mmCIF file of C-alpha atoms in Angstrom:
data_model
loop_
_atom_site.group_PDB
_atom_site.id
_atom_site.type_symbol
_atom_site.label_atom_id
_atom_site.label_comp_id
_atom_site.label_asym_id
_atom_site.label_seq_id
_atom_site.Cartn_x
_atom_site.Cartn_y
_atom_site.Cartn_z
ATOM 1 C CA MET A 1 85.891 138.134 84.401
ATOM 2 C CA SER A 2 85.596 138.540 80.630
ATOM 3 C CA GLN A 3 82.429 137.914 78.665
ATOM 4 C CA ALA A 4 82.415 134.627 76.728
ATOM 5 C CA PRO A 5 80.048 133.296 74.044
ATOM 6 C CA ALA A 6 77.095 131.263 75.250
ATOM 7 C CA LEU A 7 77.569 127.511 75.351
ATOM 8 C CA PRO A 8 75.944 126.041 72.216
ATOM 9 C CA PRO A 9 73.367 123.326 72.932
ATOM 10 C CA ASP A 10 74.775 120.805 70.427
ATOM 11 C CA LEU A 11 78.129 120.044 72.061
ATOM 12 C CA PHE A 12 77.953 116.389 73.095
ATOM 13 C CA SER A 13 81.607 115.331 73.007
ATOM 14 C CA LEU A 14 85.158 116.629 73.239
ATOM 15 C CA ALA A 15 85.325 116.253 69.444
ATOM 16 C CA ASP A 16 82.358 118.639 69.120
ATOM 17 C CA HIS A 17 84.218 121.189 71.233
ATOM 18 C CA ALA A 18 87.354 120.768 69.109
ATOM 19 C CA ALA A 19 85.436 121.329 65.871
ATOM 20 C CA LEU A 20 83.796 124.510 67.158
ATOM 21 C CA ALA A 21 87.054 125.830 68.601
ATOM 22 C CA ARG A 22 88.716 125.493 65.198
ATOM 23 C CA GLN A 23 86.172 128.001 63.907
ATOM 24 C CA ARG A 24 86.628 130.441 66.793
ATOM 25 C CA LEU A 25 90.383 130.440 67.391
ATOM 26 C CA SER A 26 92.786 132.647 65.476
ATOM 27 C CA PRO A 27 95.181 130.913 63.039
ATOM 28 C CA LEU A 28 98.020 131.465 65.537
ATOM 29 C CA ALA A 29 96.022 130.036 68.448
ATOM 30 C CA ARG A 30 94.976 127.012 66.374
ATOM 31 C CA ALA A 31 98.589 126.372 65.386
ATOM 32 C CA TYR A 32 99.869 126.783 68.945
ATOM 33 C CA ILE A 33 97.187 124.699 70.640
ATOM 34 C CA ASP A 34 96.433 121.968 68.125
ATOM 35 C CA GLY A 35 99.749 121.631 66.314
ATOM 36 C CA GLY A 36 102.216 118.793 66.722
ATOM 37 C CA ALA A 37 105.882 118.318 65.959
ATOM 38 C CA GLU A 38 106.986 117.782 62.363
ATOM 39 C CA ASN A 39 104.402 115.599 60.569
ATOM 40 C CA GLY A 40 102.102 115.211 63.584
ATOM 41 C CA LEU A 41 102.428 111.415 63.620
ATOM 42 C CA THR A 42 102.790 111.103 67.396
ATOM 43 C CA LEU A 43 99.995 113.636 67.865
ATOM 44 C CA ALA A 44 97.639 111.390 65.884
ATOM 45 C CA ALA A 45 99.022 108.144 67.313
ATOM 46 C CA ASN A 46 98.313 109.227 70.882
ATOM 47 C CA THR A 47 94.555 109.193 70.298
ATOM 48 C CA ALA A 48 94.609 106.154 68.004
ATOM 49 C CA ALA A 49 96.490 104.065 70.569
ATOM 50 C CA TRP A 50 93.708 104.465 73.136
ATOM 51 C CA GLN A 51 91.065 103.674 70.515
ATOM 52 C CA GLN A 52 92.848 100.459 69.541
ATOM 53 C CA ARG A 53 92.615 98.971 73.032
ATOM 54 C CA GLU A 54 89.466 96.898 73.619
ATOM 55 C CA LEU A 55 87.351 96.598 76.739
ATOM 56 C CA LEU A 56 86.001 93.332 78.146
ATOM 57 C CA PRO A 57 82.997 94.162 80.352
ATOM 58 C CA ARG A 58 81.671 92.210 83.326
ATOM 59 C CA LEU A 59 77.923 92.088 83.970
ATOM 60 C CA LEU A 60 75.411 92.136 86.835
ATOM 61 C CA ARG A 61 77.641 93.974 89.277
ATOM 62 C CA GLY A 62 74.758 95.919 90.826
ATOM 63 C CA LEU A 63 75.743 99.233 89.238
ATOM 64 C CA GLY A 64 73.442 101.832 87.703
ATOM 65 C CA PRO A 65 72.146 105.402 88.058
ATOM 66 C CA GLU A 66 71.247 104.767 91.696
ATOM 67 C CA ASN A 67 74.466 102.937 92.577
ATOM 68 C CA LEU A 68 77.420 104.696 90.982
ATOM 69 C CA PRO A 69 81.027 103.493 91.069
ATOM 70 C CA ASP A 70 83.402 104.959 93.633
ATOM 71 C CA THR A 71 85.831 107.170 91.693
ATOM 72 C CA ALA A 72 87.558 108.882 94.632
ATOM 73 C CA LEU A 73 91.268 108.543 95.301
ATOM 74 C CA THR A 74 94.090 110.138 97.240
ATOM 75 C CA LEU A 75 96.966 111.528 95.167
ATOM 76 C CA LEU A 76 100.142 112.700 96.916
ATOM 77 C CA GLY A 77 98.216 113.114 100.123
ATOM 78 C CA ARG A 78 95.339 115.122 98.655
ATOM 79 C CA PRO A 79 91.809 113.823 97.964
ATOM 80 C CA LEU A 80 90.621 113.825 94.360
ATOM 81 C CA GLU A 81 87.017 113.098 93.347
ATOM 82 C CA TRP A 82 87.969 111.324 90.122
ATOM 83 C CA PRO A 83 91.333 110.494 88.530
ATOM 84 C CA LEU A 84 91.897 113.542 86.341
ATOM 85 C CA LEU A 85 93.960 116.736 86.384
ATOM 86 C CA VAL A 86 94.155 119.533 83.841
ATOM 87 C CA ALA A 87 97.598 119.396 82.245
ATOM 88 C CA PRO A 88 99.974 122.376 82.302
ATOM 89 C CA MET A 89 99.524 124.451 79.145
ATOM 90 C CA ALA A 90 101.224 127.773 78.438
ATOM 91 C CA TYR A 91 99.772 131.100 77.317
ATOM 92 C CA GLN A 92 96.105 130.260 77.792
ATOM 93 C CA ARG A 93 95.166 133.873 77.141
ATOM 94 C CA LEU A 94 95.644 133.017 73.474
ATOM 95 C CA THR A 95 92.374 131.143 73.925
ATOM 96 C CA HIS A 96 90.379 133.386 76.252
ATOM 97 C CA ALA A 97 91.061 136.695 77.966
ATOM 98 C CA ASP A 98 90.829 135.152 81.463
ATOM 99 C CA GLY A 99 93.283 132.400 80.564
ATOM 100 C CA GLU A 100 94.463 130.084 83.329
ATOM 101 C CA TRP A 101 92.302 131.802 85.918
ATOM 102 C CA ALA A 102 89.216 130.574 84.044
ATOM 103 C CA SER A 103 90.441 127.029 83.341
ATOM 104 C CA ALA A 104 91.504 126.612 86.979
ATOM 105 C CA LEU A 105 88.036 127.601 88.170
ATOM 106 C CA ALA A 106 86.510 125.174 85.665
ATOM 107 C CA ALA A 107 88.664 122.353 87.039
ATOM 108 C CA GLN A 108 87.704 123.289 90.582
ATOM 109 C CA ALA A 109 84.014 123.249 89.705
ATOM 110 C CA GLN A 110 84.309 119.746 88.265
ATOM 111 C CA GLY A 111 86.491 118.265 90.999
ATOM 112 C CA ALA A 112 89.545 117.890 88.758
ATOM 113 C CA GLY A 113 93.085 118.772 89.771
ATOM 114 C CA PHE A 114 94.857 121.642 88.012
ATOM 115 C CA CYS A 115 98.488 122.136 87.037
ATOM 116 C CA LEU A 116 99.688 125.644 86.210
ATOM 117 C CA ALA A 117 102.495 126.083 83.682
ATOM 118 C CA THR A 118 105.726 128.021 84.181
ATOM 119 C CA GLN A 119 104.838 129.912 80.997
ATOM 120 C CA ALA A 120 101.275 130.578 82.113
ATOM 121 C CA SER A 121 99.817 133.950 81.232
ATOM 122 C CA VAL A 122 98.322 134.262 84.758
ATOM 123 C CA SER A 123 100.471 134.049 87.901
ATOM 124 C CA VAL A 124 100.394 131.217 90.422
ATOM 125 C CA GLU A 125 99.441 133.698 93.140
ATOM 126 C CA THR A 126 96.386 134.838 91.157
ATOM 127 C CA VAL A 127 95.253 131.285 90.432
ATOM 128 C CA ALA A 128 95.784 130.083 94.006
ATOM 129 C CA GLN A 129 93.863 133.048 95.394
ATOM 130 C CA ALA A 130 90.983 132.421 92.968
ATOM 131 C CA LEU A 131 90.728 128.769 94.034
ATOM 132 C CA GLY A 132 90.948 129.631 97.723
ATOM 133 C CA PRO A 133 92.463 127.740 100.653
ATOM 134 C CA GLU A 134 89.553 125.287 100.891
ATOM 135 C CA ARG A 135 89.743 124.118 97.284
ATOM 136 C CA ARG A 136 88.290 120.689 96.541
ATOM 137 C CA ALA A 137 91.101 119.417 94.262
ATOM 138 C CA PRO A 138 94.922 119.610 94.102
ATOM 139 C CA LEU A 139 96.816 122.544 92.597
ATOM 140 C CA TRP A 140 100.203 121.695 91.078
ATOM 141 C CA PHE A 141 102.833 123.946 89.545
ATOM 142 C CA GLN A 142 104.787 122.885 86.465
ATOM 143 C CA LEU A 143 108.469 123.698 86.536
ATOM 144 C CA TYR A 144 110.763 124.213 83.558
ATOM 145 C CA GLY A 145 114.411 125.198 83.780
ATOM 146 C CA LEU A 146 115.670 122.447 86.046
ATOM 147 C CA GLY A 147 119.222 123.011 84.757
ATOM 148 C CA GLU A 148 119.245 126.583 86.128
ATOM 149 C CA ARG A 149 119.006 125.851 89.823
ATOM 150 C CA PRO A 150 118.572 129.425 91.126
ATOM 151 C CA PHE A 151 115.680 129.933 88.698
ATOM 152 C CA ALA A 152 114.130 126.579 89.632
ATOM 153 C CA ALA A 153 114.539 127.235 93.355
ATOM 154 C CA GLU A 154 112.919 130.661 93.076
ATOM 155 C CA LEU A 155 109.883 129.283 91.238
ATOM 156 C CA ALA A 156 109.608 126.311 93.588
ATOM 157 C CA GLU A 157 109.544 128.652 96.592
ATOM 158 C CA ARG A 158 106.981 130.843 94.886
ATOM 159 C CA ALA A 159 104.704 127.859 94.196
ATOM 160 C CA GLN A 160 105.054 126.616 97.755
ATOM 161 C CA ALA A 161 104.299 130.057 99.188
ATOM 162 C CA ALA A 162 101.183 130.322 97.023
ATOM 163 C CA GLY A 163 99.869 127.052 98.457
ATOM 164 C CA CYS A 164 100.546 124.573 95.652
ATOM 165 C CA ASP A 165 100.460 120.888 96.530
ATOM 166 C CA ALA A 166 103.206 119.575 94.230
ATOM 167 C CA LEU A 167 105.819 120.524 91.642
ATOM 168 C CA LEU A 168 105.512 118.857 88.254
ATOM 169 C CA VAL A 169 108.868 119.010 86.454
ATOM 170 C CA THR A 170 108.766 118.707 82.664
ATOM 171 C CA LEU A 171 111.827 116.707 81.606
ATOM 172 C CA ASP A 172 111.193 115.999 77.921
ATOM 173 C CA ALA A 173 111.696 119.385 76.261
ATOM 174 C CA PRO A 174 115.356 120.490 76.492
ATOM 175 C CA VAL A 175 114.660 122.195 73.156
ATOM 176 C CA GLN A 176 111.387 123.121 71.509
ATOM 177 C CA GLY A 177 109.944 120.647 69.048
ATOM 178 C CA VAL A 178 109.925 121.490 65.343
ATOM 179 C CA ARG A 179 106.380 122.786 64.908
ATOM 180 C CA ASP A 180 105.922 124.048 61.353
ATOM 181 C CA ASP A 181 102.444 125.529 61.699
ATOM 182 C CA GLU A 182 103.422 127.493 64.769
ATOM 183 C CA ARG A 183 106.463 128.953 63.008
ATOM 184 C CA ARG A 184 104.312 130.033 60.067
ATOM 185 C CA HIS A 185 102.227 132.228 62.378
ATOM 186 C CA ALA A 186 104.953 133.422 64.761
ATOM 187 C CA ALA A 187 104.689 137.005 63.536
ATOM 188 C CA ALA A 188 101.100 137.173 64.774
ATOM 189 C CA TRP A 189 102.069 136.652 68.431
ATOM 190 C CA PRO A 190 100.171 139.266 70.533
ATOM 191 C CA ALA A 191 102.522 141.983 71.746
ATOM 192 C CA GLY A 192 101.122 142.036 75.289
ATOM 193 C CA LEU A 193 101.030 138.296 75.885
ATOM 194 C CA ARG A 194 103.865 137.099 78.133
ATOM 195 C CA ALA A 195 104.692 134.463 80.714
ATOM 196 C CA ALA A 196 103.613 135.675 84.144
ATOM 197 C CA HIS A 197 106.484 133.870 85.913
ATOM 198 C CA LEU A 198 109.236 135.377 83.760
ATOM 199 C CA ARG A 199 110.421 138.949 83.934
ATOM 200 C CA PRO A 200 109.628 141.131 80.887
ATOM 201 C CA GLY A 201 112.085 140.217 78.156
ATOM 202 C CA GLN A 202 113.438 137.228 80.108
ATOM 203 C CA PRO A 203 113.736 134.147 77.876
ATOM 204 C CA PRO A 204 112.762 130.713 79.190
ATOM 205 C CA PRO A 205 115.740 128.910 80.797
ATOM 206 C CA THR A 206 117.679 126.664 78.431
ATOM 207 C CA ALA A 207 120.555 125.219 80.504
ATOM 208 C CA PRO A 208 120.834 121.422 80.053
ATOM 209 C CA ALA A 209 119.578 119.360 82.976
ATOM 210 C CA THR A 210 120.643 115.987 84.384
ATOM 211 C CA TRP A 211 119.280 113.448 86.851
ATOM 212 C CA ASP A 212 121.494 115.118 89.477
ATOM 213 C CA ASP A 213 119.423 118.291 89.023
ATOM 214 C CA LEU A 214 116.219 116.352 89.643
ATOM 215 C CA ALA A 215 117.755 114.773 92.750
ATOM 216 C CA TRP A 216 118.790 118.232 93.946
ATOM 217 C CA LEU A 217 115.229 119.508 93.547
ATOM 218 C CA THR A 218 113.621 116.578 95.336
ATOM 219 C CA ALA A 219 116.106 116.972 98.205
ATOM 220 C CA HIS A 220 115.481 120.695 98.613
ATOM 221 C CA SER A 221 111.796 121.081 97.762
ATOM 222 C CA ARG A 222 109.229 121.196 100.512
ATOM 223 C CA LEU A 223 106.674 119.944 97.965
ATOM 224 C CA PRO A 224 106.526 116.483 96.363
ATOM 225 C CA VAL A 225 108.177 116.472 92.935
ATOM 226 C CA VAL A 226 106.479 114.801 89.958
ATOM 227 C CA ALA A 227 108.648 113.788 86.977
ATOM 228 C CA LYS A 228 106.816 114.389 83.672
ATOM 229 C CA GLY A 229 107.860 113.159 80.246
ATOM 230 C CA ILE A 230 108.867 109.585 81.058
ATOM 231 C CA LEU A 231 108.506 107.038 78.233
ATOM 232 C CA HIS A 232 111.367 104.589 78.833
ATOM 233 C CA PRO A 233 111.188 102.171 81.795
ATOM 234 C CA ALA A 234 114.866 102.822 82.594
ATOM 235 C CA ASP A 235 114.125 106.529 82.957
ATOM 236 C CA ALA A 236 111.260 105.686 85.295
ATOM 237 C CA ARG A 237 113.715 103.853 87.548
ATOM 238 C CA LEU A 238 116.162 106.786 87.393
ATOM 239 C CA ALA A 239 113.364 109.176 88.363
ATOM 240 C CA LEU A 240 112.610 107.009 91.401
ATOM 241 C CA GLU A 241 116.291 106.981 92.374
ATOM 242 C CA ALA A 242 116.286 110.788 92.108
ATOM 243 C CA GLY A 243 113.424 110.975 94.590
ATOM 244 C CA ALA A 244 110.403 111.610 92.360
ATOM 245 C CA ALA A 245 107.133 111.274 94.260
ATOM 246 C CA ALA A 246 105.180 110.443 91.091
ATOM 247 C CA ILE A 247 105.787 109.918 87.378
ATOM 248 C CA VAL A 248 103.875 111.139 84.326
ATOM 249 C CA VAL A 249 104.097 109.053 81.170
ATOM 250 C CA SER A 250 104.041 111.742 78.482
ATOM 251 C CA ASN A 251 105.372 112.611 75.042
ATOM 252 C CA HIS A 252 104.446 116.280 75.458
ATOM 253 C CA GLY A 253 101.228 115.774 73.540
ATOM 254 C CA GLY A 254 103.193 115.028 70.381
ATOM 255 C CA ARG A 255 104.665 118.542 70.436
ATOM 256 C CA THR A 256 108.379 117.712 70.796
ATOM 257 C CA LEU A 257 109.682 114.515 69.153
ATOM 258 C CA ASP A 258 107.608 113.192 66.269
ATOM 259 C CA THR A 259 107.299 109.394 65.948
ATOM 260 C CA ALA A 260 107.887 109.027 69.698
ATOM 261 C CA ILE A 261 105.918 106.111 71.117
ATOM 262 C CA PRO A 262 102.268 106.923 71.983
ATOM 263 C CA THR A 263 101.638 107.073 75.699
ATOM 264 C CA ALA A 264 99.048 104.275 75.768
ATOM 265 C CA ARG A 265 101.764 101.928 74.485
ATOM 266 C CA ALA A 266 104.493 103.264 76.787
ATOM 267 C CA LEU A 267 102.398 103.191 79.954
ATOM 268 C CA PRO A 268 102.362 99.444 80.779
ATOM 269 C CA ALA A 269 106.155 99.064 80.705
ATOM 270 C CA VAL A 270 106.666 102.174 82.843
ATOM 271 C CA ALA A 271 104.060 101.016 85.356
ATOM 272 C CA GLN A 272 105.786 97.626 85.485
ATOM 273 C CA ALA A 273 109.152 99.297 86.134
ATOM 274 C CA VAL A 274 107.726 101.427 88.958
ATOM 275 C CA GLN A 275 106.059 98.432 90.655
ATOM 276 C CA GLY A 276 103.646 100.611 92.608
ATOM 277 C CA ALA A 277 106.390 102.534 94.428
ATOM 278 C CA VAL A 278 104.845 105.888 93.408
ATOM 279 C CA PRO A 279 101.745 106.961 91.474
ATOM 280 C CA VAL A 280 102.042 106.767 87.690
ATOM 281 C CA LEU A 281 100.019 109.257 85.657
ATOM 282 C CA VAL A 282 99.609 109.569 81.890
ATOM 283 C CA ASP A 283 98.612 112.180 79.323
ATOM 284 C CA GLY A 284 98.331 112.409 75.562
ATOM 285 C CA GLY A 285 95.309 111.745 73.360
ATOM 286 C CA ILE A 286 92.660 110.972 75.978
ATOM 287 C CA ARG A 287 89.390 112.101 74.410
ATOM 288 C CA ARG A 288 86.734 109.781 75.852
ATOM 289 C CA GLY A 289 85.785 108.517 79.270
ATOM 290 C CA SER A 290 86.556 105.010 78.084
ATOM 291 C CA ASP A 291 90.125 106.190 77.328
ATOM 292 C CA LEU A 292 90.484 107.204 80.963
ATOM 293 C CA LEU A 293 89.243 103.797 82.091
ATOM 294 C CA LYS A 294 91.802 102.147 79.773
ATOM 295 C CA ALA A 295 94.565 104.322 81.230
ATOM 296 C CA LEU A 296 93.768 103.018 84.714
ATOM 297 C CA ALA A 297 93.563 99.458 83.386
ATOM 298 C CA LEU A 298 97.059 99.832 81.917
ATOM 299 C CA GLY A 299 98.554 100.901 85.241
ATOM 300 C CA ALA A 300 97.892 104.625 85.664
ATOM 301 C CA THR A 301 96.704 106.126 88.926
ATOM 302 C CA ALA A 302 95.239 109.150 87.136
ATOM 303 C CA ALA A 303 95.499 111.054 83.869
ATOM 304 C CA LEU A 304 95.995 114.614 82.665
ATOM 305 C CA LEU A 305 93.872 116.311 79.996
ATOM 306 C CA GLY A 306 95.222 119.147 77.853
ATOM 307 C CA ARG A 307 93.960 120.506 74.543
ATOM 308 C CA PRO A 308 90.218 119.755 75.042
ATOM 309 C CA VAL A 309 90.134 122.090 78.040
ATOM 310 C CA LEU A 310 91.428 124.924 75.859
ATOM 311 C CA HIS A 311 88.849 124.101 73.201
ATOM 312 C CA GLY A 312 86.120 124.497 75.795
ATOM 313 C CA LEU A 313 87.726 127.718 77.012
ATOM 314 C CA ALA A 314 87.682 129.115 73.474
ATOM 315 C CA ASN A 315 84.057 128.132 72.990
ATOM 316 C CA ALA A 316 82.500 129.500 76.183
ATOM 317 C CA GLY A 317 85.142 130.628 78.662
ATOM 318 C CA PRO A 318 85.197 128.906 82.068
ATOM 319 C CA LEU A 319 81.742 127.430 81.432
ATOM 320 C CA GLY A 320 83.029 125.796 78.239
ATOM 321 C CA ALA A 321 86.097 124.373 79.971
ATOM 322 C CA ALA A 322 83.909 123.038 82.792
ATOM 323 C CA HIS A 323 81.567 121.508 80.221
ATOM 324 C CA VAL A 324 84.457 119.598 78.631
ATOM 325 C CA LEU A 325 85.453 118.175 82.008
ATOM 326 C CA ARG A 326 81.843 117.294 82.848
ATOM 327 C CA LEU A 327 81.409 115.462 79.550
ATOM 328 C CA LEU A 328 84.536 113.412 80.207
ATOM 329 C CA ARG A 329 83.552 112.682 83.803
ATOM 330 C CA ASP A 330 80.076 111.504 82.790
ATOM 331 C CA GLU A 331 81.538 109.326 80.030
ATOM 332 C CA PHE A 332 84.027 107.849 82.501
ATOM 333 C CA THR A 333 81.268 107.012 84.965
ATOM 334 C CA ALA A 334 79.194 105.389 82.215
ATOM 335 C CA ALA A 335 82.186 103.338 81.048
ATOM 336 C CA LEU A 336 82.849 102.133 84.601
ATOM 337 C CA ILE A 337 79.216 101.027 85.002
ATOM 338 C CA LEU A 338 79.127 99.302 81.616
ATOM 339 C CA CYS A 339 82.371 97.443 82.404
ATOM 340 C CA GLY A 340 81.153 96.429 85.860
ATOM 341 C CA CYS A 341 83.828 98.450 87.683
ATOM 342 C CA ARG A 342 82.586 99.241 91.192
ATOM 343 C CA SER A 343 85.800 101.081 92.077
ATOM 344 C CA LEU A 344 88.948 102.298 90.359
ATOM 345 C CA ALA A 345 90.739 99.095 91.407
ATOM 346 C CA ASP A 346 88.317 97.071 89.259
ATOM 347 C CA CYS A 347 89.630 98.805 86.113
ATOM 348 C CA ALA A 348 92.609 96.440 86.119
ATOM 349 C CA ASP A 349 90.366 93.630 84.831
ATOM 350 C CA ALA A 350 88.491 95.660 82.209
ATOM 351 C CA LEU A 351 90.837 95.271 79.230
ATOM 352 C CA ALA A 352 90.649 92.497 76.659
ATOM 353 C CA THR A 353 94.036 90.780 76.346
#
């Protein structure tokens, strides 16, 4: 385990972590982690869309420090202490020398699920071994390259053998988004940093994929398959027809198509299309515990958190990443109490219309 800076005492929010990380990350790492596609409009809109929704609290529900809301749920057959997973993010060793190994341990310590990326800088076997067989939260593996079936099958088998609980298939990036800042710093890419699930020199798969490929994977995988990148209700229905066990409403954190609809606005229509047939998750722009409450109120079963975890990792290694998750969990609990939500089901009535 690598040495990390001490956790500063004045970090009280995810925004505080982001501000400090901007000082500590290299220009390349800042561009890669914090950048968005083109003009960054969707990147900014993701956060703004959650902020624009208003809460309508109920009072005198008997909640307080000695009577906390019940935040537990079951997701794809696995218990989860609260409705959050760490989103799949590539090349985390740009942020800290321990990379995904450290962020996975942070998630485990805070009872959050963890999803490892295909282009992770630490292998799924290493992460699964670090978490152990008796881990307290789900471990998912993100799969790219659905259009290259032998590649997808090999990675799916590898994830299953390592003990992962689900495959999360990213559908919304058949090409890389136009990210200007990242291209400006491309020459600074560290020579030794590579994707642990690709052979040296092997490029990421680029073959076009179709709904038939998703149906093939769901038919052949021994793990439940989660379809990530859904924004249109019609695509949600197609994902169900292809056998998806869950859906993630996502615009890739604003990193692919700029001016795509923010996820807080897309979520209600997708949830309506799914009609409770499978869990619906959401990511993109969640920065406060009240945002997570709003996500559940709009129809999500759980949410995924991305960039803030890497900010914490940059600031203080696994302790910093765990601190980010703890801050969000405490904020979420406070928001539930203040809205009178005794359980996650009560979130449905917490939004002002």
